[in-house]
Structure formats: structure tokens, C-alpha cells
Short mmCIF file of C-alpha atoms and ligand atoms in Angstrom, two decimals:
data_model
loop_
_atom_site.label_atom_id
_atom_site.label_comp_id
_atom_site.label_asym_id
_atom_site.label_seq_id
_atom_site.Cartn_x
_atom_site.Cartn_y
_atom_site.Cartn_z
CA MET A 1105 81.84 135.62 95.99
CA ALA A 1106 81.01 131.42 96.45
CA TYR A 1107 82.33 130.02 99.03
CA ASN A 1108 82.87 126.16 100.10
CA LYS A 1109 81.71 124.64 103.08
CA PHE A 1110 83.14 121.21 104.21
CA ARG A 1111 82.37 119.59 106.39
CA GLY A 1112 83.71 115.93 107.64
CA ASP A 1113 83.37 113.79 110.21
CA TYR A 1114 86.09 115.73 111.56
CA LEU A 1115 88.26 118.48 111.33
CA PHE A 1116 91.40 118.38 111.07
CA THR A 1117 93.10 122.20 111.21
CA GLY A 1118 96.64 121.28 110.87
CA THR A 1119 97.34 120.98 114.29
CA THR A 1120 94.05 119.90 116.08
CA LEU A 1121 90.85 117.85 115.35
CA LEU A 1122 87.86 118.96 115.77
CA ASP A 1123 84.53 116.88 115.83
CA ASN A 1124 81.71 117.69 113.10
CA SER A 1125 80.13 120.57 114.38
CA ASN A 1126 83.21 122.30 112.61
CA ILE A 1127 82.80 123.85 108.61
CA LEU A 1128 85.55 124.56 106.69
CA ILE A 1129 84.97 127.51 104.39
CA THR A 1130 87.25 129.29 101.95
CA ASN A 1131 86.53 130.60 98.06
CA GLU A 1132 86.16 129.49 94.82
CA GLU A 1133 89.61 128.79 94.86
CA GLY A 1134 91.23 126.88 98.32
CA VAL A 1135 91.75 130.73 99.45
CA ILE A 1136 90.68 129.41 103.73
CA ILE A 1137 88.27 132.09 104.79
CA ASN A 1138 87.69 130.61 107.80
CA ILE A 1139 86.25 127.30 110.63
CA ALA A 1140 82.39 128.12 111.94
CA PRO A 1141 80.41 126.41 114.62
CA ILE A 1142 77.85 124.68 111.76
CA ALA A 1143 75.03 127.32 113.45
CA ASP A 1144 76.36 129.47 111.84
CA ALA A 1145 78.00 127.92 108.42
CA GLY A 1146 74.02 128.65 107.15
CA ASP A 1147 73.95 126.70 103.01
CA ASP A 1148 75.19 124.75 101.21
CA VAL A 1149 77.19 122.13 102.91
CA GLN A 1150 79.04 119.75 100.68
CA THR A 1151 78.85 116.63 103.53
CA PHE A 1152 82.08 114.44 103.97
CA GLU A 1153 82.75 110.77 105.78
CA GLY A 1154 85.69 110.44 107.17
CA ILE A 1155 88.17 112.86 107.71
CA ILE A 1156 89.23 116.76 106.22
CA THR A 1157 92.48 117.73 106.16
CA PRO A 1158 95.60 120.46 104.74
CA GLY A 1159 97.19 118.53 102.11
CA PHE A 1160 99.95 116.04 103.09
CA ILE A 1161 103.74 116.94 103.03
CA ASN A 1162 106.04 114.69 101.51
CA CYS A 1163 110.00 115.94 103.10
CA HIS A 1164 111.62 112.71 101.14
CA CYS A 1165 112.13 111.55 97.67
CA HIS A 1166 113.54 111.46 94.78
CA LEU A 1167 110.66 112.33 91.98
CA GLU A 1168 113.76 111.29 89.30
CA LEU A 1169 114.22 107.56 90.53
CA SER A 1170 110.93 107.26 89.57
CA HIS A 1171 111.62 104.91 87.18
CA MET A 1172 113.05 102.38 89.16
CA LYS A 1173 110.00 100.49 90.81
CA GLY A 1174 109.57 96.78 91.68
CA LEU A 1175 113.54 96.36 90.08
CA ILE A 1176 115.15 96.32 93.29
CA PRO A 1177 114.11 93.33 95.33
CA GLU A 1178 112.83 94.04 98.67
CA HIS A 1179 114.90 93.39 101.68
CA THR A 1180 119.03 93.73 100.75
CA GLY A 1181 119.71 95.54 103.14
CA LEU A 1182 121.41 99.55 102.46
CA VAL A 1183 124.39 98.53 100.69
CA GLN A 1184 123.12 96.31 97.99
CA PHE A 1185 119.95 98.12 97.46
CA ILE A 1186 122.62 101.19 97.02
CA LEU A 1187 124.80 98.92 94.30
CA ALA A 1188 121.80 97.87 93.03
CA ILE A 1189 120.62 101.65 92.92
CA LEU A 1190 123.45 103.00 91.08
CA LYS A 1191 124.38 99.25 88.84
CA GLN A 1192 120.70 100.02 87.14
CA ARG A 1193 119.19 103.59 88.34
CA HIS A 1194 119.98 104.66 83.18
CA ALA A 1195 117.33 104.36 81.14
CA THR A 1196 115.93 106.35 78.13
CA GLU A 1197 115.16 109.34 78.95
CA ASP A 1198 111.34 108.66 77.44
CA GLU A 1199 111.42 105.79 80.21
CA ILE A 1200 112.82 108.88 82.77
CA PHE A 1201 110.44 111.66 81.55
CA THR A 1202 107.35 109.55 82.38
CA ALA A 1203 107.77 107.84 84.82
CA MET A 1204 107.79 111.34 86.69
CA GLN A 1205 104.87 112.61 85.20
CA GLN A 1206 102.94 109.88 86.36
CA ALA A 1207 104.76 109.46 90.04
CA GLU A 1208 103.48 113.56 90.82
CA GLU A 1209 99.91 112.35 89.20
CA SER A 1210 99.86 109.72 92.13
CA MET A 1211 100.93 111.86 94.64
CA LEU A 1212 98.58 114.98 92.97
CA GLN A 1213 95.68 112.08 93.59
CA THR A 1214 96.94 110.86 97.26
CA GLY A 1215 96.54 114.19 98.36
CA ILE A 1216 99.92 115.60 97.98
CA ILE A 1217 100.49 118.70 97.53
CA ALA A 1218 104.25 119.72 98.48
CA VAL A 1219 107.86 117.99 98.31
CA GLY A 1220 111.24 117.75 99.54
CA ASP A 1221 112.56 116.43 96.64
CA ILE A 1222 116.45 114.94 96.31
CA SER A 1223 118.08 115.91 92.99
CA ASN A 1224 121.04 114.65 91.27
CA ASN A 1225 120.58 115.34 88.48
CA SER A 1226 118.48 118.27 85.94
CA LEU A 1227 115.85 115.90 84.76
CA SER A 1228 113.18 116.48 87.13
CA PHE A 1229 113.90 120.24 86.62
CA PRO A 1230 111.00 119.92 83.40
CA GLN A 1231 108.87 118.36 85.61
CA LYS A 1232 108.58 120.63 88.32
CA GLN A 1233 108.81 123.93 86.37
CA LYS A 1234 105.05 122.38 84.58
CA GLY A 1235 104.29 123.47 88.90
CA LYS A 1236 101.29 120.92 89.62
CA LEU A 1237 103.02 120.62 93.22
CA GLN A 1238 105.15 122.84 95.20
CA TYR A 1239 109.40 122.14 95.54
CA HIS A 1240 112.26 122.17 97.18
CA ASN A 1241 114.97 120.79 95.53
CA PHE A 1242 117.59 119.56 97.79
CA ILE A 1243 120.74 118.80 95.20
CA GLU A 1244 121.77 116.70 96.55
CA VAL A 1245 126.20 115.52 96.01
CA SER A 1246 128.30 112.32 96.88
CA GLY A 1247 131.71 112.14 96.88
CA PHE A 1248 134.03 110.18 99.65
CA SER A 1249 137.72 110.38 97.94
CA PRO A 1250 138.96 114.15 99.05
CA ALA A 1251 139.76 114.06 95.80
CA VAL A 1252 137.03 113.58 94.10
CA ALA A 1253 135.28 116.42 95.31
CA GLN A 1254 135.88 120.35 93.80
CA MET A 1255 134.97 118.67 91.25
CA ARG A 1256 132.41 116.46 92.19
CA PHE A 1257 130.64 120.47 93.85
CA ASP A 1258 131.95 121.93 90.43
CA ALA A 1259 129.31 119.77 88.89
CA ALA A 1260 126.65 119.60 91.59
CA MET A 1261 126.65 123.75 91.45
CA ASP A 1262 125.81 122.93 87.62
CA VAL A 1263 122.58 121.78 88.44
CA TYR A 1264 122.38 123.68 91.31
CA ASN A 1265 122.13 127.11 89.54
CA THR A 1266 119.09 125.39 87.26
CA PHE A 1267 116.90 124.82 89.42
CA LYS A 1268 118.51 127.80 92.10
CA LYS A 1269 117.24 130.05 88.80
CA TYR A 1270 113.75 129.73 88.81
CA PHE A 1271 113.34 127.39 92.37
CA PRO A 1272 114.44 130.77 94.29
CA ASN A 1273 113.49 130.67 98.01
CA HIS A 1274 113.12 126.60 96.51
CA THR A 1275 117.13 125.52 96.16
CA SER A 1276 119.95 124.09 98.32
CA LEU A 1277 122.99 122.29 97.81
CA VAL A 1278 123.10 118.98 100.06
CA PRO A 1279 125.50 116.31 101.78
CA HIS A 1280 123.90 113.01 100.38
CA ALA A 1281 125.05 111.31 103.83
CA PRO A 1282 127.94 110.45 106.12
CA TYR A 1283 129.73 107.32 104.56
CA SER A 1284 129.39 109.05 101.25
CA VAL A 1285 130.34 113.04 101.50
CA SER A 1286 134.12 113.60 102.80
CA LYS A 1287 135.27 115.75 104.81
CA GLU A 1288 136.54 117.90 102.30
CA LEU A 1289 132.83 117.45 100.53
CA PHE A 1290 131.01 119.00 103.29
CA GLY A 1291 133.72 121.56 103.97
CA LEU A 1292 132.57 123.44 99.70
CA ILE A 1293 129.38 122.63 100.78
CA ASP A 1294 129.34 124.09 104.70
CA ASN A 1295 130.89 127.92 102.69
CA LEU A 1296 128.12 128.16 100.27
CA LYS A 1297 125.96 131.51 101.17
CA ASP A 1298 122.53 131.12 101.58
CA ASN A 1299 122.69 128.09 101.93
CA PRO A 1300 119.82 127.49 105.64
CA LEU A 1301 117.67 124.40 104.90
CA SER A 1302 119.52 120.80 104.51
CA SER A 1303 118.92 117.78 103.90
CA ILE A 1304 121.29 114.36 105.17
CA HIS A 1305 120.15 110.80 104.64
CA ASN A 1306 121.47 109.39 108.53
CA GLN A 1307 121.38 106.14 109.92
CA GLU A 1308 119.88 103.78 107.43
CA THR A 1309 121.46 100.81 108.59
CA PRO A 1310 123.95 99.35 111.49
CA ASP A 1311 126.58 99.60 109.15
CA GLU A 1312 126.38 103.33 108.63
CA ASN A 1313 127.95 103.60 112.37
CA LEU A 1314 130.00 100.63 112.77
CA PHE A 1315 131.66 101.99 109.24
CA PHE A 1316 132.28 105.82 111.90
CA LEU A 1317 133.32 103.55 115.30
CA SER A 1318 134.94 100.73 113.72
CA GLY A 1319 136.17 100.76 110.35
CA GLU A 1320 134.00 97.30 110.05
CA GLY A 1321 130.77 96.21 108.38
CA GLN A 1322 129.37 96.37 104.54
CA PHE A 1323 130.71 99.45 103.70
CA ASN A 1324 134.62 98.03 102.93
CA LEU A 1325 132.45 95.94 100.37
CA LEU A 1326 131.25 99.19 98.98
CA TYR A 1327 133.73 100.74 97.99
CA GLU A 1328 135.42 97.95 96.95
CA THR A 1329 132.66 96.94 94.26
CA ILE A 1330 132.76 100.65 93.58
CA GLY A 1331 136.39 100.59 92.69
CA VAL A 1332 137.53 103.88 95.14
CA ASP A 1333 140.34 102.69 97.38
CA ILE A 1334 139.49 104.35 100.81
CA LYS A 1335 142.48 103.16 103.04
CA PRO A 1336 144.92 105.88 102.46
CA PHE A 1337 142.58 108.35 102.96
CA TYR A 1338 139.86 107.58 105.78
CA ASN A 1339 140.23 106.39 109.31
CA PRO A 1340 137.11 106.28 112.16
CA SER A 1341 136.44 108.82 113.95
CA GLY A 1342 135.25 106.09 116.70
CA LYS A 1343 132.21 107.98 117.14
CA THR A 1344 128.04 107.05 114.80
CA SER A 1345 128.29 107.90 111.67
CA LEU A 1346 125.83 111.10 113.15
CA GLN A 1347 128.30 112.81 115.70
CA THR A 1348 131.47 112.35 113.20
CA ILE A 1349 129.78 115.39 111.14
CA LEU A 1350 127.90 117.35 113.19
CA PRO A 1351 130.82 118.90 113.92
CA LEU A 1352 131.92 119.58 110.06
CA ILE A 1353 128.00 122.23 109.83
CA SER A 1354 129.78 125.70 111.15
CA LYS A 1355 126.66 127.85 109.55
CA PRO A 1356 123.39 128.02 111.64
CA GLN A 1357 121.20 125.32 109.68
CA LYS A 1358 117.73 123.92 110.00
CA LEU A 1359 118.77 119.69 108.98
CA LEU A 1360 116.18 117.86 108.08
CA LEU A 1361 117.43 114.15 108.60
CA VAL A 1362 116.12 111.43 106.96
CA HIS A 1363 115.15 107.41 107.39
CA ASP A 1364 116.87 107.36 110.98
CA THR A 1365 116.51 104.51 111.54
CA PHE A 1366 119.86 103.37 114.14
CA THR A 1367 119.65 107.08 115.83
CA SER A 1368 120.03 107.13 119.66
CA GLN A 1369 119.83 108.74 122.32
CA SER A 1370 123.43 109.28 122.17
CA ASP A 1371 122.94 110.79 118.93
CA ILE A 1372 119.46 113.03 119.78
CA ASP A 1373 122.10 114.62 123.46
CA VAL A 1374 124.68 115.48 121.40
CA MET A 1375 122.76 117.16 118.59
CA LYS A 1376 121.14 119.34 120.86
CA ALA A 1377 123.80 120.48 122.74
CA LEU A 1378 125.42 122.45 119.01
CA SER A 1379 124.63 125.60 118.17
CA SER A 1380 124.97 125.69 114.60
CA VAL A 1381 121.45 122.58 113.49
CA GLN A 1382 118.81 125.34 114.96
CA GLN A 1383 116.93 123.06 114.02
CA ALA A 1384 116.87 118.90 114.11
CA ILE A 1385 114.32 117.69 111.99
CA PHE A 1386 114.23 113.99 112.01
CA CYS A 1387 111.56 112.47 108.55
CA LEU A 1388 110.88 109.17 108.35
CA CYS A 1389 110.45 106.93 105.61
CA VAL A 1390 108.72 103.57 106.90
CA ASN A 1391 107.62 102.11 104.43
CA ALA A 1392 111.13 102.55 102.66
CA ASN A 1393 112.92 101.07 106.28
CA LEU A 1394 110.43 98.19 105.97
CA TYR A 1395 111.17 97.50 102.19
CA ILE A 1396 114.74 97.80 102.22
CA GLU A 1397 116.69 96.88 106.08
CA ASN A 1398 112.91 95.86 107.73
CA LYS A 1399 113.35 97.38 109.96
CA LEU A 1400 111.55 100.33 111.90
CA PRO A 1401 112.65 104.01 113.28
CA PRO A 1402 113.12 104.06 117.16
CA ILE A 1403 109.56 107.17 116.80
CA ASP A 1404 108.80 106.52 120.99
CA LEU A 1405 112.75 107.38 120.83
CA PHE A 1406 111.59 110.67 119.19
CA LEU A 1407 107.98 111.89 121.08
CA GLN A 1408 110.38 111.09 124.60
CA ASN A 1409 112.45 113.99 123.56
CA SER A 1410 110.12 116.22 121.86
CA CYS A 1411 112.28 115.92 118.21
CA ASN A 1412 110.23 117.99 115.15
CA ILE A 1413 108.44 114.72 113.33
CA VAL A 1414 108.11 114.79 109.79
CA LEU A 1415 107.18 112.46 107.33
CA GLY A 1416 108.30 111.14 103.51
CA THR A 1417 108.01 108.27 101.22
CA ASP A 1418 111.44 107.97 99.70
CA SER A 1419 111.36 106.84 96.66
CA LEU A 1420 110.25 104.88 94.04
CA ALA A 1421 112.82 102.64 93.63
CA SER A 1422 111.92 102.01 98.01
CA ASN A 1423 108.34 102.69 98.26
CA TYR A 1424 105.28 100.11 96.28
CA GLN A 1425 103.61 104.19 96.24
CA LEU A 1426 105.04 108.28 96.82
CA SER A 1427 100.94 108.22 99.10
CA ILE A 1428 102.14 110.24 102.34
CA MET A 1429 98.39 107.99 103.46
CA SER A 1430 100.33 104.76 103.89
CA GLU A 1431 103.33 106.88 105.26
CA MET A 1432 100.53 107.06 108.09
CA ILE A 1433 99.42 103.83 107.73
CA THR A 1434 101.73 102.32 108.80
CA ILE A 1435 103.03 104.19 111.36
CA SER A 1436 99.71 104.26 113.29
CA GLN A 1437 100.22 100.46 112.85
CA HIS A 1438 103.43 100.30 114.15
CA PHE A 1439 102.07 102.21 116.53
CA PRO A 1440 99.13 102.51 117.65
CA HIS A 1441 99.43 104.93 120.50
CA ILE A 1442 100.19 107.20 118.98
CA PRO A 1443 98.00 109.89 118.73
CA LEU A 1444 96.63 110.21 114.89
CA GLN A 1445 96.42 113.64 115.87
CA SER A 1446 100.33 114.16 116.35
CA ILE A 1447 100.34 111.49 112.87
CA LEU A 1448 98.43 114.02 111.09
CA GLN A 1449 100.62 116.62 112.53
CA TRP A 1450 103.81 115.21 111.31
CA ALA A 1451 102.45 115.09 107.81
CA THR A 1452 101.03 117.99 107.82
CA ILE A 1453 101.97 121.31 109.00
CA ASN A 1454 105.73 120.17 110.83
CA GLY A 1455 105.94 119.52 106.77
CA ALA A 1456 104.93 122.66 105.58
CA LYS A 1457 107.67 124.69 108.36
CA ALA A 1458 111.02 121.58 107.64
CA LEU A 1459 110.15 123.29 103.57
CA GLU A 1460 109.44 126.71 104.76
CA MET A 1461 106.48 126.39 103.46
CA ASP A 1462 104.19 127.23 105.56
CA ASN A 1463 102.97 130.35 104.67
CA GLU A 1464 100.50 128.70 102.83
CA LEU A 1465 100.35 125.19 103.52
CA GLY A 1466 100.38 122.86 105.73
CA SER A 1467 97.12 124.84 107.89
CA PHE A 1468 93.45 125.80 107.86
CA GLN A 1469 94.44 128.99 109.26
CA ALA A 1470 92.82 132.14 107.34
CA GLY A 1471 94.85 133.06 104.32
CA LYS A 1472 95.95 129.93 103.61
CA LYS A 1473 96.37 127.64 100.58
CA PRO A 1474 96.96 124.46 101.81
CA GLY A 1475 94.83 122.46 99.80
CA ILE A 1476 91.77 120.01 100.68
CA VAL A 1477 92.19 117.18 102.04
CA ASN A 1478 89.78 113.68 102.57
CA ILE A 1479 90.38 110.73 103.66
CA THR A 1480 88.23 108.25 103.72
CA GLY A 1481 87.64 104.82 106.01
CA LEU A 1482 88.47 104.78 108.42
CA THR A 1483 88.13 102.35 112.49
CA LYS A 1484 83.95 103.08 114.42
CA ASP A 1485 86.62 104.42 117.06
CA GLY A 1486 87.46 107.80 114.25
CA ASN A 1487 90.85 106.06 113.10
CA ILE A 1488 93.25 105.14 110.10
CA TYR A 1489 93.41 101.57 109.04
CA LYS A 1490 94.89 99.46 106.13
CA GLU A 1491 91.93 100.38 104.30
CA SER A 1492 91.93 104.16 105.15
CA LYS A 1493 92.43 105.83 101.40
CA ALA A 1494 93.45 110.12 100.96
CA LYS A 1495 91.96 111.81 98.03
CA ARG A 1496 92.45 116.02 97.51
CA ILE A 1497 88.74 117.20 97.08
CA LEU A 1498 89.65 121.37 96.73
ZN1 LIG B 1786 116.12 109.26 99.60
#
């Protein structure tokens, strides 16, 4: 059998950053054989500058919005951003298909191997069927008026069934956000059988908490603009958005909380006390946070609480690229005290576990086929910075 042998300045296993005395050995297809000391690795070792790492997992993306690159200005705040998406997301199917194809290609080239992707419709299905990247499909449903709950649920179930047939283990039906899903609609989602992995946009703007605490702020403008009269059915709970919706989840599940820019210690405490959320996963999309709100999530708070962290890119409507490498660089620049090993774990093994793909992806464990990526352009002390690049090498 022919082997591939990779040596970098560093070898990141998925959990641990090793030095250059360790050689990664795979078969021709990229299935991991083992990690051997240089003395035992034999001939034909390929040497690379920088880090050899497993492929990255992008836990939050909206492939179907790829045609919206550059359309929405930065720093509008979330509500103006949502209004712009609603107004401008329409395009011809050709434009949407071409943009999705290009977006996938750039994810592949920058070392992403799997994606947790939000779908509001079936437009991304033909592209995903090509199997270039692995997907967990989060079919997303919204509707704040209780009157539309059943209708929206039924429409989303049509999309869900399309994906579920082809991706039986990697399709979920999920709520969009606390401010856009009624109690009734939450109930319908909660009742669905065999839906143990969920995701929700969480606390992306201060107005989200304000809307639930006191009923004030920009979300009133959102509903006014789209012509939904919320007065007859909406009463603020007096709690944060996250604390308001958590009791609406009754089935045990793994929940990806996406963004978490305004999540607090009390939110984390309330969540830890719940039995329904068996695993809360904090999915950071820092470049999108800077794009929309110009604010970063409280990553140190998540670390102090030993939270499970993964990374996402969000869509090209709120990001200049779909690159986990770029997300890692931004985190490293703004939080230089966080060890690179931790950030790499979030980008690889944590993401693979979150999307239930860790039997094959996320680390260099024997038998897995996680993709092999080379990070080049490190600082003298082996850290990543804005010039660092990631490239798939197998
Ligand atoms: Zn999103």
C-alpha cells in the first residue's frame, strides 16, 4: 500500500498541537493510519511550512444567501440588516446557483470540509447533493404571529422532507430566533420526532434582550415595517430572549446557540440548570458580528464557564469570505491570550462533534478521513495572524 507522510513545523491532531518530530501517515485516500515519531516514519516524508491540521468545520452558514455578497452595508445593526435581507434576497435561480457553487469552492479551498447550513428553502439542495462538502442541514422556520404557526410549519416540513430523504442523519428542523418564532411554532417544532440536534440565532443585538425584557427597541420597527401587528399577541416576558425561549424546549437535545454576542452569566446559569438542553454549543461567528453590530461576543466569559465552543462564518451577506481560517485570525487578533490550540479545537474536533460527524472528521485519529489542511504564514512564535492562509492538501 502507498502511504502519504506529512511533516509540518507543527502537527495539530484535533486536540493537541505537537512539534515537528511527529509525522502524520495516511493511505492514498487520506484515511489516517497513525502519527509516528520521525525516526520510525521511513522515507518519502513531505515537508510543509506551518501547521498540518484536520479539515475545518463551519458550524453556521447560509449557502443560499451567497449571492448577497457586498449588498448590505456594514454596521447597520441587526434589525436594519434583517430588513435589508428581506428586501434584497430575491435573485434569479441562475444567480443563486452560481453564487452557491463559487461559495462552496472557496470553502473547499480554504480547508473547510463540513458545514452546518441554514436553509429556508430547497435552493441549496442540488448543490449539496453533489457531495463536495459534507452538510448538516438546519431547515429553519420563522413566524412571530401565532396565526401563521401551522402554515409556516407545514411549509418548512416540505423543505425538511426534501433534505431528509437524501441526508437522513443530517437534517433538522430548527427555529430562526427568539424574536421571530411564536410559542405555538416553538411547540410544533418541539413535537417533531427524531430532531435531537437544533440551532437558533441567539442574542445577536442588545435590542433582542430589550424586546423581551421591556418590549422596547428596534424589533418594534421590524414588525411595523413588515406589517405584522404584534400588540394583540405579544407580551414581553421580563426575561432575556434566551431565558424566555429555553422553557419552550422540552425534548432532550443538543442546541447550537449562534452568535451569543450579548449572552450573560445569568443566561449561562439558567441554561446549565436545564435538563432539556443536554449540550449547549456556543457557535461564534465573529466576522459577521463585526460586520453587522461591530461588536464581539464575550468569549472570555464562555471560557470561564468551560462552555463548548465552535466556529461559523454566517453568510456572504454579512461576511467578506466563508473562511474558518479568517474567523480564527479575527479571534486570535482580538483575544491574543487564547491559546492557538484552543481555537484550532473549536474549528475542528468541537465542530465535528457538534454536527455529529466526529466518527469521520475533526481529528487525526486512525481510521478517520478528516481532510488534511496546511496553515502557512505563521508569526515567529508559531501563532496565526492576518497573513496566515489555510489550504487543503489532501
Ligand atoms: Zn445566521
